[in-house]
Amino acid sequence: MSSALNILLFSLFEDLSTKETILFGIFGFFILVFLVLDLGILNKQAHAISTKSALYQSIFWVTVSTVFGGVIYFYGPYEHLEGGAKVVLQGADAAVLYFSTYLTEYALSVDNIFVILLILKYFQVKDEYYHKILFWGILGAIVFRAVFIFVGALLIHQFEWLLYAFGVFLIYSGVRIYFEDGDEKIEPEKNPIMRFCRRYLPLTKQEHGANFMVRENGKIRFTPLFLVIVLIETTDLLFAVDSIPAAFAITKNPFLIYTSNIFAVLGLRAMFFLLAGIIDKFYLLQKGLSIILFFIGAKMLLEIVDYKVDVYMSFAVIIATLTLSIILSVLVPRKGDQEEEGA
């Protein structure tokens, strides 16, 4: 078992240069310190997060993510394997790929925020417990996405044709999301993992504050908040099915994919508290995301005929699409909103 694990880990990290390995260490250390400070020291007591605090946290994470992109720029070039051959990736190109992946994941997180809000409202979770739930939800996302990304990198290294399968899937996802009506529904009773938990885990129907587990009559039981965490984690896995292939379609470098992905996920919680009350105003963002997914998938499939879209052009399309969808959402009110104002 241990030998198989060693082989897997070697396969995952053999593509990384010494520089990337060092940056991975810095990144991992920073994330660990933040998680310890966040829940262990700064937020030990349950409390509601104010909009002002959420704004500061959002600025903090966007700044840190941008600074890390600058470090990637100045710390290049990098060597990594692509298609079985060593490729030199310049610092500027690596930084653009990092920001392209970061922006795509960050934008996809907006849909995730809306679903998380519906879950919390469905279970009638008190505002003061949001922080703790989102903390553990994001911690789980960090772990699961690490597994997704590095196992995906291993599979692509062995079977490069999977990238084209990703391209087809992203085009399908883009078309599907474009024609969705945007009215999300939460149906926990249809979630197989939720059904498993309710059937086999000892549960309590009583509220026990911010606890996920309690002891009743000498037996450990799981609280309703634990079910909320389970549903949020499974929802994030479903979103990862779109975002991880999109990241691999932008770059095949696992270092750039994971760091950009996790920085976007870490900024998700602050963005949740900042946008929870106004997220429905950006109704065209879903259309913008669908266009981005379609574009990224098409870009990947074009490589079959040996046509590569320039990394700077790709970045420009992503940021222009996101910017326009946000601006138009603000300037052009939704049809239903216009009718309400007229009434």
Short mmCIF file of C-alpha atoms in Angstrom, two decimals:
data_model
loop_
_atom_site.label_atom_id
_atom_site.label_comp_id
_atom_site.label_asym_id
_atom_site.label_seq_id
_atom_site.Cartn_x
_atom_site.Cartn_y
_atom_site.Cartn_z
CA MET A 1 0.00 0.00 0.00
CA SER A 2 2.76 2.44 0.96
CA SER A 3 4.78 1.63 -2.16
CA ALA A 4 1.73 2.30 -4.35
CA LEU A 5 1.22 5.64 -2.55
CA ASN A 6 4.86 6.58 -3.15
CA ILE A 7 4.52 5.79 -6.84
CA LEU A 8 1.39 7.95 -7.03
CA LEU A 9 3.00 10.90 -5.26
CA PHE A 10 6.09 10.66 -7.47
CA SER A 11 3.91 10.64 -10.56
CA LEU A 12 2.03 13.71 -9.35
CA PHE A 13 5.07 15.84 -8.52
CA GLU A 14 7.64 14.69 -11.07
CA ASP A 15 6.37 17.37 -13.50
CA LEU A 16 7.15 20.18 -11.06
CA SER A 17 10.36 22.13 -11.28
CA THR A 18 12.41 23.00 -8.20
CA LYS A 19 11.00 26.54 -8.30
CA GLU A 20 7.44 25.26 -8.39
CA THR A 21 8.14 22.91 -5.50
CA ILE A 22 9.48 25.79 -3.39
CA LEU A 23 6.48 27.97 -4.24
CA PHE A 24 4.19 25.07 -3.37
CA GLY A 25 5.85 24.93 0.05
CA ILE A 26 5.38 28.68 0.59
CA PHE A 27 1.77 28.44 -0.56
CA GLY A 28 1.01 25.47 1.70
CA PHE A 29 2.62 27.15 4.73
CA PHE A 30 0.61 30.35 4.20
CA ILE A 31 -2.69 28.47 3.83
CA LEU A 32 -2.00 26.41 6.97
CA VAL A 33 -1.17 29.52 9.03
CA PHE A 34 -4.33 31.27 7.83
CA LEU A 35 -6.59 28.33 8.68
CA VAL A 36 -5.13 28.06 12.19
CA LEU A 37 -5.46 31.81 12.80
CA ASP A 38 -8.93 31.99 11.33
CA LEU A 39 -10.80 29.35 13.31
CA GLY A 40 -8.35 28.72 16.12
CA ILE A 41 -7.72 32.30 17.24
CA LEU A 42 -9.64 35.05 15.43
CA ASN A 43 -13.06 33.42 15.21
CA LYS A 44 -13.33 31.00 18.12
CA GLN A 45 -16.76 32.32 19.06
CA ALA A 46 -19.74 32.01 16.72
CA HIS A 47 -20.79 35.40 15.37
CA ALA A 48 -22.39 36.99 12.33
CA ILE A 49 -19.97 38.47 9.78
CA SER A 50 -20.70 42.10 8.92
CA THR A 51 -20.62 43.43 5.37
CA LYS A 52 -17.71 45.67 6.32
CA SER A 53 -15.68 42.74 7.63
CA ALA A 54 -16.55 40.70 4.52
CA LEU A 55 -15.36 43.58 2.31
CA TYR A 56 -12.01 43.73 4.11
CA GLN A 57 -11.61 39.96 3.87
CA SER A 58 -12.45 40.00 0.16
CA ILE A 59 -9.89 42.74 -0.47
CA PHE A 60 -7.36 40.75 1.56
CA TRP A 61 -7.81 37.55 -0.46
CA VAL A 62 -7.84 39.30 -3.83
CA THR A 63 -4.65 41.15 -2.81
CA VAL A 64 -2.91 37.99 -1.60
CA SER A 65 -3.92 36.11 -4.76
CA THR A 66 -2.63 38.96 -6.93
CA VAL A 67 0.65 39.15 -5.02
CA PHE A 68 1.14 35.40 -5.45
CA GLY A 69 0.57 35.86 -9.19
CA GLY A 70 3.30 38.51 -9.10
CA VAL A 71 5.62 36.07 -7.35
CA ILE A 72 4.94 33.53 -10.10
CA TYR A 73 5.81 36.21 -12.69
CA PHE A 74 9.14 37.22 -11.13
CA TYR A 75 10.12 33.69 -10.08
CA GLY A 76 9.96 32.20 -13.61
CA PRO A 77 10.78 30.57 -15.93
CA TYR A 78 9.49 27.10 -15.08
CA GLU A 79 10.09 23.69 -16.60
CA HIS A 80 7.33 21.13 -16.76
CA LEU A 81 6.28 18.15 -18.84
CA GLU A 82 3.66 18.60 -21.55
CA GLY A 83 2.81 15.85 -23.97
CA GLY A 84 5.79 13.84 -22.74
CA ALA A 85 8.25 16.65 -23.54
CA LYS A 86 9.87 19.28 -21.34
CA VAL A 87 8.48 22.74 -21.96
CA VAL A 88 9.88 26.02 -20.64
CA LEU A 89 7.13 28.27 -19.32
CA GLN A 90 8.18 31.90 -18.96
CA GLY A 91 7.21 33.80 -15.82
CA ALA A 92 4.87 36.16 -17.70
CA ASP A 93 3.06 33.29 -19.44
CA ALA A 94 2.78 31.36 -16.18
CA ALA A 95 1.30 34.40 -14.42
CA VAL A 96 -1.29 34.95 -17.20
CA LEU A 97 -2.31 31.29 -17.03
CA TYR A 98 -2.56 31.54 -13.24
CA PHE A 99 -4.80 34.64 -13.40
CA SER A 100 -6.93 33.13 -16.20
CA THR A 101 -7.58 30.05 -14.08
CA TYR A 102 -8.12 32.14 -10.94
CA LEU A 103 -10.68 34.43 -12.60
CA THR A 104 -12.56 31.49 -14.13
CA GLU A 105 -12.78 29.67 -10.81
CA TYR A 106 -13.66 32.86 -8.93
CA ALA A 107 -16.49 33.58 -11.34
CA LEU A 108 -17.78 30.01 -11.19
CA SER A 109 -17.84 30.38 -7.40
CA VAL A 110 -20.62 32.96 -7.71
CA ASP A 111 -23.07 30.23 -8.73
CA ASN A 112 -21.74 28.16 -5.84
CA ILE A 113 -22.47 31.02 -3.44
CA PHE A 114 -26.10 31.17 -4.55
CA VAL A 115 -26.59 27.44 -3.96
CA ILE A 116 -24.87 27.58 -0.55
CA LEU A 117 -27.20 30.43 0.44
CA LEU A 118 -30.22 28.33 -0.58
CA ILE A 119 -28.92 25.40 1.50
CA LEU A 120 -28.45 27.59 4.59
CA LYS A 121 -31.92 29.10 4.16
CA TYR A 122 -33.49 25.67 3.59
CA PHE A 123 -32.08 24.35 6.89
CA GLN A 124 -32.84 27.69 8.62
CA VAL A 125 -29.27 28.04 9.84
CA LYS A 126 -28.67 31.06 12.07
CA ASP A 127 -26.42 33.79 10.69
CA GLU A 128 -23.87 33.41 13.49
CA TYR A 129 -23.14 29.83 12.39
CA TYR A 130 -22.45 30.71 8.75
CA HIS A 131 -18.78 31.41 9.37
CA LYS A 132 -18.01 28.05 10.95
CA ILE A 133 -19.99 26.09 8.37
CA LEU A 134 -18.29 27.86 5.47
CA PHE A 135 -14.88 27.41 7.10
CA TRP A 136 -15.25 23.62 7.30
CA GLY A 137 -16.90 23.55 3.89
CA ILE A 138 -13.95 25.34 2.32
CA LEU A 139 -11.47 23.16 4.23
CA GLY A 140 -13.16 20.13 2.69
CA ALA A 141 -13.04 21.79 -0.73
CA ILE A 142 -9.27 22.31 -0.37
CA VAL A 143 -8.76 18.60 0.29
CA PHE A 144 -11.16 17.26 -2.35
CA ARG A 145 -9.94 19.62 -5.04
CA ALA A 146 -6.36 18.61 -4.32
CA VAL A 147 -7.37 15.01 -5.00
CA PHE A 148 -9.30 15.99 -8.15
CA ILE A 149 -6.50 18.13 -9.56
CA PHE A 150 -3.53 15.87 -8.91
CA VAL A 151 -5.28 12.64 -9.87
CA GLY A 152 -6.52 14.49 -12.96
CA ALA A 153 -2.95 15.57 -13.73
CA LEU A 154 -1.77 11.98 -13.33
CA LEU A 155 -4.48 10.65 -15.66
CA ILE A 156 -3.83 13.34 -18.28
CA HIS A 157 -0.11 12.57 -18.10
CA GLN A 158 -0.93 8.95 -18.93
CA PHE A 159 -3.89 9.56 -21.27
CA GLU A 160 -3.58 12.96 -22.95
CA TRP A 161 -6.71 12.35 -25.03
CA LEU A 162 -8.71 13.05 -21.83
CA LEU A 163 -8.10 16.77 -22.46
CA TYR A 164 -10.23 16.59 -25.59
CA ALA A 165 -12.94 14.80 -23.62
CA PHE A 166 -12.75 17.73 -21.18
CA GLY A 167 -13.16 20.11 -24.13
CA VAL A 168 -16.34 18.37 -25.31
CA PHE A 169 -17.70 18.32 -21.75
CA LEU A 170 -17.03 22.06 -21.28
CA ILE A 171 -18.83 22.93 -24.52
CA TYR A 172 -21.78 20.83 -23.35
CA SER A 173 -21.69 22.53 -19.91
CA GLY A 174 -21.54 25.98 -21.50
CA VAL A 175 -24.60 25.30 -23.67
CA ARG A 176 -26.50 23.71 -20.76
CA ILE A 177 -25.78 26.61 -18.36
CA TYR A 178 -26.69 29.20 -21.01
CA PHE A 179 -30.21 27.82 -21.41
CA GLU A 180 -30.86 27.20 -17.71
CA ASP A 181 -33.48 29.49 -16.21
CA GLY A 182 -31.32 30.20 -13.16
CA ASP A 183 -34.00 29.12 -10.67
CA GLU A 184 -31.99 26.77 -8.46
CA LYS A 185 -33.87 24.27 -6.30
CA ILE A 186 -32.55 22.51 -3.23
CA GLU A 187 -33.86 18.97 -2.81
CA PRO A 188 -31.83 17.29 -0.03
CA GLU A 189 -34.12 14.26 -0.02
CA LYS A 190 -32.86 13.41 -3.54
CA ASN A 191 -29.17 13.66 -2.61
CA PRO A 192 -27.84 10.07 -2.29
CA ILE A 193 -25.21 11.00 0.30
CA MET A 194 -27.83 12.80 2.38
CA ARG A 195 -30.10 9.77 2.17
CA PHE A 196 -27.20 7.58 3.29
CA CYS A 197 -26.48 9.85 6.27
CA ARG A 198 -30.11 9.95 7.37
CA ARG A 199 -30.45 6.19 7.07
CA TYR A 200 -27.21 4.98 8.67
CA LEU A 201 -25.88 7.77 10.91
CA PRO A 202 -27.22 8.41 14.42
CA LEU A 203 -28.83 11.84 14.10
CA THR A 204 -30.45 14.26 16.50
CA LYS A 205 -33.27 16.55 15.43
CA GLN A 206 -32.53 19.03 18.19
CA GLU A 207 -30.36 22.11 17.63
CA HIS A 208 -27.06 22.11 19.55
CA GLY A 209 -25.60 25.49 18.70
CA ALA A 210 -22.62 25.37 16.36
CA ASN A 211 -21.80 21.71 17.16
CA PHE A 212 -21.65 19.09 14.44
CA MET A 213 -21.66 16.19 16.94
CA VAL A 214 -23.07 15.85 20.47
CA ARG A 215 -23.32 13.16 23.10
CA GLU A 216 -26.87 12.13 24.04
CA ASN A 217 -27.51 9.40 26.59
CA GLY A 218 -23.89 8.32 26.31
CA LYS A 219 -24.06 8.02 22.49
CA ILE A 220 -22.49 10.29 19.87
CA ARG A 221 -25.04 11.77 17.49
CA PHE A 222 -24.73 14.09 14.48
CA THR A 223 -26.60 17.39 14.46
CA PRO A 224 -28.55 19.05 11.60
CA LEU A 225 -25.53 21.32 11.02
CA PHE A 226 -23.52 18.23 10.09
CA LEU A 227 -26.04 17.50 7.34
CA VAL A 228 -25.61 21.08 6.11
CA ILE A 229 -21.85 20.50 5.82
CA VAL A 230 -22.44 17.24 3.94
CA LEU A 231 -24.77 18.93 1.46
CA ILE A 232 -22.39 21.87 0.92
CA GLU A 233 -19.45 19.51 0.32
CA THR A 234 -21.36 17.41 -2.21
CA THR A 235 -22.54 20.58 -3.95
CA ASP A 236 -18.95 21.81 -4.19
CA LEU A 237 -17.92 18.50 -5.74
CA LEU A 238 -20.58 19.00 -8.41
CA PHE A 239 -19.24 22.49 -9.13
CA ALA A 240 -15.71 21.08 -9.30
CA VAL A 241 -16.87 18.84 -12.15
CA ASP A 242 -17.13 22.04 -14.25
CA SER A 243 -14.28 24.10 -12.79
CA ILE A 244 -11.49 21.48 -12.74
CA PRO A 245 -11.82 20.51 -16.44
CA ALA A 246 -11.98 24.24 -17.24
CA ALA A 247 -8.71 24.75 -15.36
CA PHE A 248 -7.01 21.89 -17.24
CA ALA A 249 -8.26 23.37 -20.50
CA ILE A 250 -6.46 26.62 -19.63
CA THR A 251 -3.21 25.05 -18.42
CA LYS A 252 -1.93 21.54 -17.82
CA ASN A 253 0.38 22.67 -15.01
CA PRO A 254 -0.93 21.25 -11.67
CA PHE A 255 0.94 23.89 -9.67
CA LEU A 256 -0.84 26.78 -11.43
CA ILE A 257 -4.19 24.98 -11.35
CA TYR A 258 -4.14 24.13 -7.66
CA THR A 259 -2.81 27.43 -6.31
CA SER A 260 -5.20 29.55 -8.39
CA ASN A 261 -8.10 27.22 -7.58
CA ILE A 262 -7.52 27.27 -3.84
CA PHE A 263 -7.00 31.03 -3.66
CA ALA A 264 -10.35 31.44 -5.42
CA VAL A 265 -12.02 28.97 -3.02
CA LEU A 266 -10.53 30.72 0.02
CA GLY A 267 -11.96 34.02 -1.20
CA LEU A 268 -15.35 32.36 -1.64
CA ARG A 269 -16.39 32.69 2.01
CA ALA A 270 -15.72 36.43 2.22
CA MET A 271 -17.43 36.90 -1.14
CA PHE A 272 -20.43 34.96 0.20
CA PHE A 273 -20.98 37.44 3.06
CA LEU A 274 -20.37 40.35 0.69
CA LEU A 275 -22.73 39.23 -2.10
CA ALA A 276 -25.36 37.16 -0.25
CA GLY A 277 -27.92 39.98 -0.33
CA ILE A 278 -27.31 41.19 -3.89
CA ILE A 279 -26.15 38.11 -5.80
CA ASP A 280 -29.41 37.83 -7.74
CA LYS A 281 -28.71 41.26 -9.28
CA PHE A 282 -25.90 39.81 -11.43
CA TYR A 283 -28.33 37.73 -13.46
CA LEU A 284 -26.24 37.88 -16.68
CA LEU A 285 -23.16 36.45 -14.99
CA GLN A 286 -24.50 32.94 -15.61
CA LYS A 287 -24.63 33.69 -19.36
CA GLY A 288 -21.09 35.05 -19.19
CA LEU A 289 -19.85 31.91 -17.44
CA SER A 290 -21.49 29.72 -20.08
CA ILE A 291 -19.70 31.68 -22.83
CA ILE A 292 -16.38 31.28 -21.01
CA LEU A 293 -16.85 27.51 -20.61
CA PHE A 294 -17.79 27.20 -24.29
CA PHE A 295 -14.76 29.26 -25.30
CA ILE A 296 -12.33 27.27 -23.13
CA GLY A 297 -13.73 23.96 -24.40
CA ALA A 298 -13.47 25.10 -28.03
CA LYS A 299 -9.92 26.32 -27.40
CA MET A 300 -8.98 22.87 -26.15
CA LEU A 301 -10.53 21.09 -29.15
CA LEU A 302 -8.74 23.40 -31.58
CA GLU A 303 -5.47 21.87 -30.43
CA ILE A 304 -6.51 18.71 -32.28
CA VAL A 305 -5.81 20.58 -35.55
CA ASP A 306 -2.65 22.07 -34.03
CA TYR A 307 -4.16 25.54 -33.56
CA LYS A 308 -3.34 27.16 -30.24
CA VAL A 309 -5.07 30.26 -28.90
CA ASP A 310 -2.55 32.70 -27.42
CA VAL A 311 -2.58 32.76 -23.60
CA TYR A 312 -2.98 36.56 -23.60
CA MET A 313 -5.92 36.37 -26.00
CA SER A 314 -7.53 33.73 -23.78
CA PHE A 315 -7.06 35.91 -20.70
CA ALA A 316 -8.53 38.93 -22.53
CA VAL A 317 -11.64 36.96 -23.58
CA ILE A 318 -12.22 35.70 -20.01
CA ILE A 319 -11.86 39.07 -18.30
CA ALA A 320 -13.84 40.93 -21.00
CA THR A 321 -16.72 38.45 -20.80
CA LEU A 322 -16.89 38.64 -17.01
CA THR A 323 -16.69 42.45 -17.01
CA LEU A 324 -19.40 42.86 -19.64
CA SER A 325 -21.77 40.40 -17.96
CA ILE A 326 -21.46 42.27 -14.64
CA ILE A 327 -21.81 45.74 -16.19
CA LEU A 328 -24.81 44.75 -18.33
CA SER A 329 -26.46 43.10 -15.30
CA VAL A 330 -26.31 46.46 -13.51
CA LEU A 331 -27.23 48.67 -16.47
CA VAL A 332 -30.00 46.49 -17.93
CA PRO A 333 -32.53 45.46 -15.26
CA ARG A 334 -34.05 42.00 -15.51
CA LYS A 335 -37.49 41.87 -17.14
CA GLY A 336 -39.18 40.81 -13.90
CA ASP A 337 -37.51 43.67 -12.01
CA GLN A 338 -38.75 46.18 -14.60
CA GLU A 339 -42.32 44.95 -14.21
CA GLU A 340 -42.10 45.24 -10.41
CA GLU A 341 -40.81 48.81 -10.68
CA GLY A 342 -43.60 49.68 -13.14
CA ALA A 343 -46.21 48.28 -10.74
#
